[in-house]
Tab-separated table of C-alpha atoms in Angstrom:
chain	number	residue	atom	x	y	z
A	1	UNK	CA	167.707	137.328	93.556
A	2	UNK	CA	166.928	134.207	91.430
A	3	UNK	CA	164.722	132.720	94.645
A	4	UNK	CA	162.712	136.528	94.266
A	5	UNK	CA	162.283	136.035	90.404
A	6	UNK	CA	160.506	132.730	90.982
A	7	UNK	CA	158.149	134.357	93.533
A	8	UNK	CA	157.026	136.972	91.625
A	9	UNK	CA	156.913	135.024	88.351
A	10	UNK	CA	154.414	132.328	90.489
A	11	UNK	CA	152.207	136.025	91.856
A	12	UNK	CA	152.079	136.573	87.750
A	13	UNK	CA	151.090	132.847	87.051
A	14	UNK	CA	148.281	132.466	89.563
A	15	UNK	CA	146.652	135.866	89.013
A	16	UNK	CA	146.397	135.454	85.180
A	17	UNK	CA	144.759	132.075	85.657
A	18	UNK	CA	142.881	133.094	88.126
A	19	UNK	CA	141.905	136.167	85.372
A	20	UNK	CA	141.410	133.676	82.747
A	21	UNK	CA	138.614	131.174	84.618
A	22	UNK	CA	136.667	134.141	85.506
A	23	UNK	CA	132.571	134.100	83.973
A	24	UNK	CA	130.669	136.562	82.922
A	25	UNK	CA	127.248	134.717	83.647
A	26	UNK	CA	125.534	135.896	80.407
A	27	UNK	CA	122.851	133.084	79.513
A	28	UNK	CA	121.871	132.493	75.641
A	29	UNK	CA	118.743	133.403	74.064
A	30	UNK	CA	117.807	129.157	72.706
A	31	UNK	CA	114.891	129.064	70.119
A	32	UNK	CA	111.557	127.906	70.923
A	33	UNK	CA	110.813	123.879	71.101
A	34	UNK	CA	107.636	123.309	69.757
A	35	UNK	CA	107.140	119.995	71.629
A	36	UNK	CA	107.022	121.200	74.736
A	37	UNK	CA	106.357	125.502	74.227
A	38	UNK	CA	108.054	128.162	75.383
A	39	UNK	CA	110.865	128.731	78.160
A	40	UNK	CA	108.601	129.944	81.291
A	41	UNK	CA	110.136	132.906	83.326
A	42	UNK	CA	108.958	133.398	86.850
A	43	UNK	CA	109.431	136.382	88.403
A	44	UNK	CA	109.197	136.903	92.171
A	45	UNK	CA	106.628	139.071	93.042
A	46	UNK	CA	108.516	141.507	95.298
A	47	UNK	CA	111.027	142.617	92.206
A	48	UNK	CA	110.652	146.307	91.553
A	49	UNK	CA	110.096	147.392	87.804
A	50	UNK	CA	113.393	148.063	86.991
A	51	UNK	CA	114.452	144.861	89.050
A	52	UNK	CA	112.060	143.000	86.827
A	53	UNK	CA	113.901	143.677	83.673
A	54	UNK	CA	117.321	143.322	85.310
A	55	UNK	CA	116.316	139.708	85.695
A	56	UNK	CA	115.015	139.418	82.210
A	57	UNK	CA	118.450	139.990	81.152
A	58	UNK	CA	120.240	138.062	83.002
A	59	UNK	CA	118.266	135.196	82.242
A	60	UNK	CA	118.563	136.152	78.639
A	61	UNK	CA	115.249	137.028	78.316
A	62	UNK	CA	116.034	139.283	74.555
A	63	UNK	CA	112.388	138.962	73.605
A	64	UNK	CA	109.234	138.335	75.868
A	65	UNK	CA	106.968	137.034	73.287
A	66	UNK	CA	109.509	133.806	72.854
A	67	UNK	CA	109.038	133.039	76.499
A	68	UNK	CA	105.965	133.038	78.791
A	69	UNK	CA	106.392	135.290	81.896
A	70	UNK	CA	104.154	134.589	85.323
A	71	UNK	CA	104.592	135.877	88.369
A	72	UNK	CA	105.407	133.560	91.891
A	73	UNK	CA	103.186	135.170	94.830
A	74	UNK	CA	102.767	134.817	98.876
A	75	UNK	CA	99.999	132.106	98.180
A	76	UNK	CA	101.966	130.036	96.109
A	77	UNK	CA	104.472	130.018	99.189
A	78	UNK	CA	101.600	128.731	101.065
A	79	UNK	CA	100.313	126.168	98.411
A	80	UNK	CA	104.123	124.658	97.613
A	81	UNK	CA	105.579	124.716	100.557
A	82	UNK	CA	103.128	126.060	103.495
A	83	UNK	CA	105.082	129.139	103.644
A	84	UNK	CA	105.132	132.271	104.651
A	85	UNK	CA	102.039	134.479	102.227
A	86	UNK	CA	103.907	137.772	104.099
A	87	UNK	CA	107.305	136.623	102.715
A	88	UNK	CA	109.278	138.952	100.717
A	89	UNK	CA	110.212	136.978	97.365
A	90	UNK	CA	112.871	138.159	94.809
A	91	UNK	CA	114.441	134.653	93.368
A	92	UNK	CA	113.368	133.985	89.852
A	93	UNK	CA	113.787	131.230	87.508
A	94	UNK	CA	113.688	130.159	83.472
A	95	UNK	CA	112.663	126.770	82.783
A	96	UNK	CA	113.210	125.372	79.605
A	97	UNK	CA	111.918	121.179	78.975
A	98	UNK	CA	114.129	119.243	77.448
A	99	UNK	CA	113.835	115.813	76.018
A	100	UNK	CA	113.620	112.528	78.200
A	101	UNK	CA	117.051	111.296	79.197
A	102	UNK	CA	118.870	114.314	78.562
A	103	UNK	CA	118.935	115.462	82.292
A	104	UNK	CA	117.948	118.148	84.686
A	105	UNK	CA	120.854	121.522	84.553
A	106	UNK	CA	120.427	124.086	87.112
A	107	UNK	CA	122.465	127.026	86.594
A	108	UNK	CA	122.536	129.893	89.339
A	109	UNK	CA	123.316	133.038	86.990
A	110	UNK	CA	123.738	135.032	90.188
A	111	UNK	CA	125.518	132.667	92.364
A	112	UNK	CA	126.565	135.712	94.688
A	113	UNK	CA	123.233	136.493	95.604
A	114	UNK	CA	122.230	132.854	96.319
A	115	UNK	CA	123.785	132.618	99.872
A	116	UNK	CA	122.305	129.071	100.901
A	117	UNK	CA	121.504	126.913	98.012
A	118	UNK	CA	124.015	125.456	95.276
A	119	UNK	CA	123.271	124.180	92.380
A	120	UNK	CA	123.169	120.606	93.475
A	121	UNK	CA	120.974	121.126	96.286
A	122	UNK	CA	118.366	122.862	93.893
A	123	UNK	CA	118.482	119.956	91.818
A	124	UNK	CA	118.732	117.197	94.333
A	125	UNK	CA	115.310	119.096	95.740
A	126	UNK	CA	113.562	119.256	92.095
A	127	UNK	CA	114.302	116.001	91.531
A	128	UNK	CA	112.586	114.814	94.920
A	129	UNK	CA	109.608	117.262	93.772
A	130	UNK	CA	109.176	115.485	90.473
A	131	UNK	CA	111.175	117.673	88.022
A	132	UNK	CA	113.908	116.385	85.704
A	133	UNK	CA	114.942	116.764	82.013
A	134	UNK	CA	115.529	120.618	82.172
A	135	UNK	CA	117.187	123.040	82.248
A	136	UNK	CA	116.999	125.059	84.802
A	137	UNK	CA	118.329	128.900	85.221
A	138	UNK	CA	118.101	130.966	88.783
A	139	UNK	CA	118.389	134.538	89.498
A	140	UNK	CA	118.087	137.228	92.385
A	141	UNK	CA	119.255	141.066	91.894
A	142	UNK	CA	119.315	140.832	95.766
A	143	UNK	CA	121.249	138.752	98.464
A	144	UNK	CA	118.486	135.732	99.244
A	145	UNK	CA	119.167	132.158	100.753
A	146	UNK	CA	117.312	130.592	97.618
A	147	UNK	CA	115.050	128.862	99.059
A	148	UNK	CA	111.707	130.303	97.228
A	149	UNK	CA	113.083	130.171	93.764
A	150	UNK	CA	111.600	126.068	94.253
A	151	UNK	CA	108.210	127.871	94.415
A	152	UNK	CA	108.733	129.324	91.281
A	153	UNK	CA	109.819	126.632	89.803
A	154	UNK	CA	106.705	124.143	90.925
A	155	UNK	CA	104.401	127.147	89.935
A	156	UNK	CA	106.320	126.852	86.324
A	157	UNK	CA	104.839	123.283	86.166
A	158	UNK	CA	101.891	123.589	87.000
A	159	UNK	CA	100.391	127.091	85.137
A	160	UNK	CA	103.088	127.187	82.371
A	161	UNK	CA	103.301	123.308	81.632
A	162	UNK	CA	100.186	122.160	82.930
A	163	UNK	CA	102.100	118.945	84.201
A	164	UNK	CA	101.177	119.510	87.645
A	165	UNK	CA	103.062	118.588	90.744
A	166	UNK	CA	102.241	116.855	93.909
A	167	UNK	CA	102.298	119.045	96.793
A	168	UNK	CA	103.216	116.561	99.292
A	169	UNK	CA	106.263	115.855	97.388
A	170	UNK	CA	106.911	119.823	96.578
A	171	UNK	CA	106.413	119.889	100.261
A	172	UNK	CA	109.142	117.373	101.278
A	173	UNK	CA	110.872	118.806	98.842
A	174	UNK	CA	111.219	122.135	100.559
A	175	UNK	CA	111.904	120.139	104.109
A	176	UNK	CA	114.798	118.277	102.080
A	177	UNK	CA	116.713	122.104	100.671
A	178	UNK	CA	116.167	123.160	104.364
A	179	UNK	CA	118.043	120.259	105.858
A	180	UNK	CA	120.340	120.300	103.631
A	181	UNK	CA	121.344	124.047	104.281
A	182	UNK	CA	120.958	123.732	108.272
A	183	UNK	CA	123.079	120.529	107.733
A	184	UNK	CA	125.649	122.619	105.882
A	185	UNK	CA	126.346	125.085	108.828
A	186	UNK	CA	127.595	122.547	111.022
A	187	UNK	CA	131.270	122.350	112.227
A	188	UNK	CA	132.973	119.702	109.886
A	189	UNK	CA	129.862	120.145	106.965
A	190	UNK	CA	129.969	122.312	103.718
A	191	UNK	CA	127.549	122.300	100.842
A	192	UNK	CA	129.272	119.569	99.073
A	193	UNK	CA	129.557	117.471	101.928
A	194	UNK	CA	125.699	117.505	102.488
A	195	UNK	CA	124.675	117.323	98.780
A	196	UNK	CA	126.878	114.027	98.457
A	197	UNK	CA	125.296	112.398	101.505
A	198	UNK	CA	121.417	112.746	100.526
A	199	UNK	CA	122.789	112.094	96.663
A	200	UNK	CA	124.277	108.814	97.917
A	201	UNK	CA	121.522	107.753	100.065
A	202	UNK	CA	119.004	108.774	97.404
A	203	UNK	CA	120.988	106.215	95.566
A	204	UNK	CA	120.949	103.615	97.799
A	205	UNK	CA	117.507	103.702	97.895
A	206	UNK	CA	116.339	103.371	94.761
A	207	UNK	CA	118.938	100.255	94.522
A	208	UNK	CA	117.948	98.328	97.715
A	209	UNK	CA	113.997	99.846	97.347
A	210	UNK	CA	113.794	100.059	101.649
A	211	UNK	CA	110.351	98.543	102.988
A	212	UNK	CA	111.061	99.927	106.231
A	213	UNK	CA	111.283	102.883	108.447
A	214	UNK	CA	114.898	100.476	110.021
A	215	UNK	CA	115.896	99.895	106.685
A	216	UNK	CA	115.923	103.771	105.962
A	217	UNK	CA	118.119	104.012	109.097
A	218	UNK	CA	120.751	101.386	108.090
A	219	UNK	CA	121.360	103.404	104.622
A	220	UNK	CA	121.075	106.400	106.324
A	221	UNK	CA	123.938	104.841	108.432
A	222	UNK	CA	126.144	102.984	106.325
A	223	UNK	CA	126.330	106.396	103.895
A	224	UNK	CA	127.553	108.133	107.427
A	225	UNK	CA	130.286	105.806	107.900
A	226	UNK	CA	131.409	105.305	104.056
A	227	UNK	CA	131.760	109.642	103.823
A	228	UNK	CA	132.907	109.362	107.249
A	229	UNK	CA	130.302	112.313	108.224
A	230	UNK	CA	129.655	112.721	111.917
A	231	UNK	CA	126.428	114.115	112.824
A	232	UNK	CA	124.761	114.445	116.505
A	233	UNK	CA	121.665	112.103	117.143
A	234	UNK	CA	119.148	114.954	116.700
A	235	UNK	CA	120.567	115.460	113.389
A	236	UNK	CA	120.517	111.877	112.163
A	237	UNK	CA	116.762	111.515	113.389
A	238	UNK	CA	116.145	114.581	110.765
A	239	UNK	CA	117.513	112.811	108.173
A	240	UNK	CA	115.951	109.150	108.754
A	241	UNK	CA	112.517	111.644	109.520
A	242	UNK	CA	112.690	113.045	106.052
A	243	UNK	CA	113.418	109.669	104.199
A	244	UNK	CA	111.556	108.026	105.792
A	245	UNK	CA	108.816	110.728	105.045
A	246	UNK	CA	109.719	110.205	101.010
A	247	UNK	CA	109.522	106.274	101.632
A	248	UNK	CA	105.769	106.715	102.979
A	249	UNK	CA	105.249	108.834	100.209
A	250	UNK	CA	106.232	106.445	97.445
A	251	UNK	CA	108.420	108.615	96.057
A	252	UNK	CA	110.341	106.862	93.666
A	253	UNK	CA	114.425	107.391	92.435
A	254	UNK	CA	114.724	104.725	90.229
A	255	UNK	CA	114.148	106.996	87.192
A	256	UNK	CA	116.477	109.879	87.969
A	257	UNK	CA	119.378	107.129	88.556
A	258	UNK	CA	121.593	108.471	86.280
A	259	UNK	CA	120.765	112.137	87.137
A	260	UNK	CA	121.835	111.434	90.638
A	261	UNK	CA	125.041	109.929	89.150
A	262	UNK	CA	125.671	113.043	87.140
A	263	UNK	CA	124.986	115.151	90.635
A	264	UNK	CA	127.375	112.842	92.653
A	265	UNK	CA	130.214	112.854	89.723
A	266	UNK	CA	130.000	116.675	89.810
A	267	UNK	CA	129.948	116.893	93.784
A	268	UNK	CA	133.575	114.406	93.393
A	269	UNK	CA	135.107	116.466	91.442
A	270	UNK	CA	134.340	119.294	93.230
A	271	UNK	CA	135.608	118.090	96.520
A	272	UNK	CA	138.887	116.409	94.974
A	273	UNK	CA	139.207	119.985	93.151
A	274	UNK	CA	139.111	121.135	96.528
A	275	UNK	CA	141.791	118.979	98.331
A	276	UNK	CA	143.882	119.392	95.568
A	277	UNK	CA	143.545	123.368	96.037
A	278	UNK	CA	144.611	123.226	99.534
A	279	UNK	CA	147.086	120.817	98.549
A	280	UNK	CA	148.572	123.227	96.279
A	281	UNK	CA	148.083	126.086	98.657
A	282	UNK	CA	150.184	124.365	101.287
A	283	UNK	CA	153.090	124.014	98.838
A	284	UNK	CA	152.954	127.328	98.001
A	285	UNK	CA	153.105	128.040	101.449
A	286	UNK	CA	156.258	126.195	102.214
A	287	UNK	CA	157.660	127.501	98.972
A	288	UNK	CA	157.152	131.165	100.431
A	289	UNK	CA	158.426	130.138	103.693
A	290	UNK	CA	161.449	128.653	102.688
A	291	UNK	CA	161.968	131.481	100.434
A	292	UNK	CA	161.782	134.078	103.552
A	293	UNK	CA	163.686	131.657	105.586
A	294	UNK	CA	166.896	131.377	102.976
A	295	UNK	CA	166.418	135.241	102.584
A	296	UNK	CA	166.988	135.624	106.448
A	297	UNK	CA	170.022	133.368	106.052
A	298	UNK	CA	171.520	135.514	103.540
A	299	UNK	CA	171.451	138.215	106.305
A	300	UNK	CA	172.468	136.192	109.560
């Protein structure tokens, strides 16, 4: 009886924590910063009318005169990332600028309906693109890999902020989320796994600035040995391919340094989180099967 106390107290213990971690996903209303102007809300132009103003309130959107609102079309596929014009798009995003130093945030308010993309691999993918010290907020009312919420995003910069963005990068960019997600699906790869190898190698690039297309490999290399990540030749040429590609295009991570370390600090503690869940999972495990197996001794 005492063993069957314990059991059902643990059921209690892990179902109220698991109660008490659960998030609502509202996002706050922040006032306007007259530096840089207003948040800028981009809509995908598929969303229905009433799908329209669902995102607006998820992405807190109380009042539309405190933000500006454009709309993300088929030709801005084409322009950002030589997409699809035909493509159905539904991802939106809020940008709000923040201040030098302080940091690109991307939030995914619905992560359900982003199948594909976390939020490290969005901002791994901005920050190639040219994009840091932000926040960053993403929503779909539908089920949608994530990739065209980027387009969004670069159209944000260039209409809403007037920065402007280089398509080439925007472009490699795009080939950089779609590695990373095809890199994902393979036996022995996850999200995480994938987001800390092109974080790490981002980093080792801006800290040994490679002159050459070999020196690219070796990084690309020695990052595959220290995660001990096994991919198939075909998939390492992709990645020395794409960095190479960046290299060529002088695109430069010395100045998002320490927003690659924030990326790779989250993406640790993430994946220790995770051994130390299956760690725990396993002694709960062999709790429940010794407690079954001393129950069948009380009978035998």
């Amino acid at each position: 009886m005492k063993w069957i106390v314990v059991a059902f107290s643990l059921i209690l213990t892990l179902n109220f924590g698991t109660n008490a971690n659960a998030s609502n996903g509202d996002s706050n209303e922040e006032a306007i910063n007259e530096k840089f102007g207003m948040p800028i809300v981009v809509y995908g132009e598929k969303l229905s009318a009433s799908q329209k103003e669902e995102v607006r309130k998820l992405l807190g959107v109380k009042d539309t005169s405190k933000v500006t609102e454009i709309t993300v079309t088929g030709d801005d596929l084409v322009k950002y990332i030589n997409g699809d014009r035909h493509a159905n798009m539904y991802s939106s995003a809020k940008i709000t600028r923040k201040e030098a130093g302080e940091g690109l945030v991307v939030r995914q308010v619905t992560p359900e309906n982003i199948t594909e993309v976390t939020d490290e691999m969005y901002a791994n993918a901005l920050l190639t693109a040219g994009i840091q010290d932000a926040v960053v907020e993403v929503a779909s009312p539908v089920k949608v890999s994530g990739h065209s919420a980027l387009v969004g995003i670069y159209k944000a910069y260039d209409e809403g902020n007037g920065e402007g963005l280089n398509t080439e990068h925007t472009e490699v960019a795009n080939e950089e989320l779609s590695l990373a997600t095809q890199l994902a699906n393979k036996e022995g790869m996850n999200q995480d796994k994938v987001t800390e190898l092109l974080t790490e190698i981002k980093k080792e690039i801006a800290a040994q600035n490679p002159a050459t297309k070999e020196d690219i490999e070796q990084i690309i290399n020695e990052q595959l040995q220290t995660l001990e990540i096994k991919l198939s030749d075909q998939d390492r040429q992709l990645l020395i391919d794409l960095f190479e590609k960046m290299r060529s295009l002088n695109i430069n991570f010395d100045n998002v340094q320490s927003q690659l370390e924030d990326i790779s600090k989250d993406i640790k503690q993430r994946i220790d989180e995770a051994v130390g869940d299956k760690g725990f999972l396993q002694a709960i495990g062999d709790f429940f099967k010794n407690l079954f197996e001393s129950i069948k001794g009380l009978f035998s």
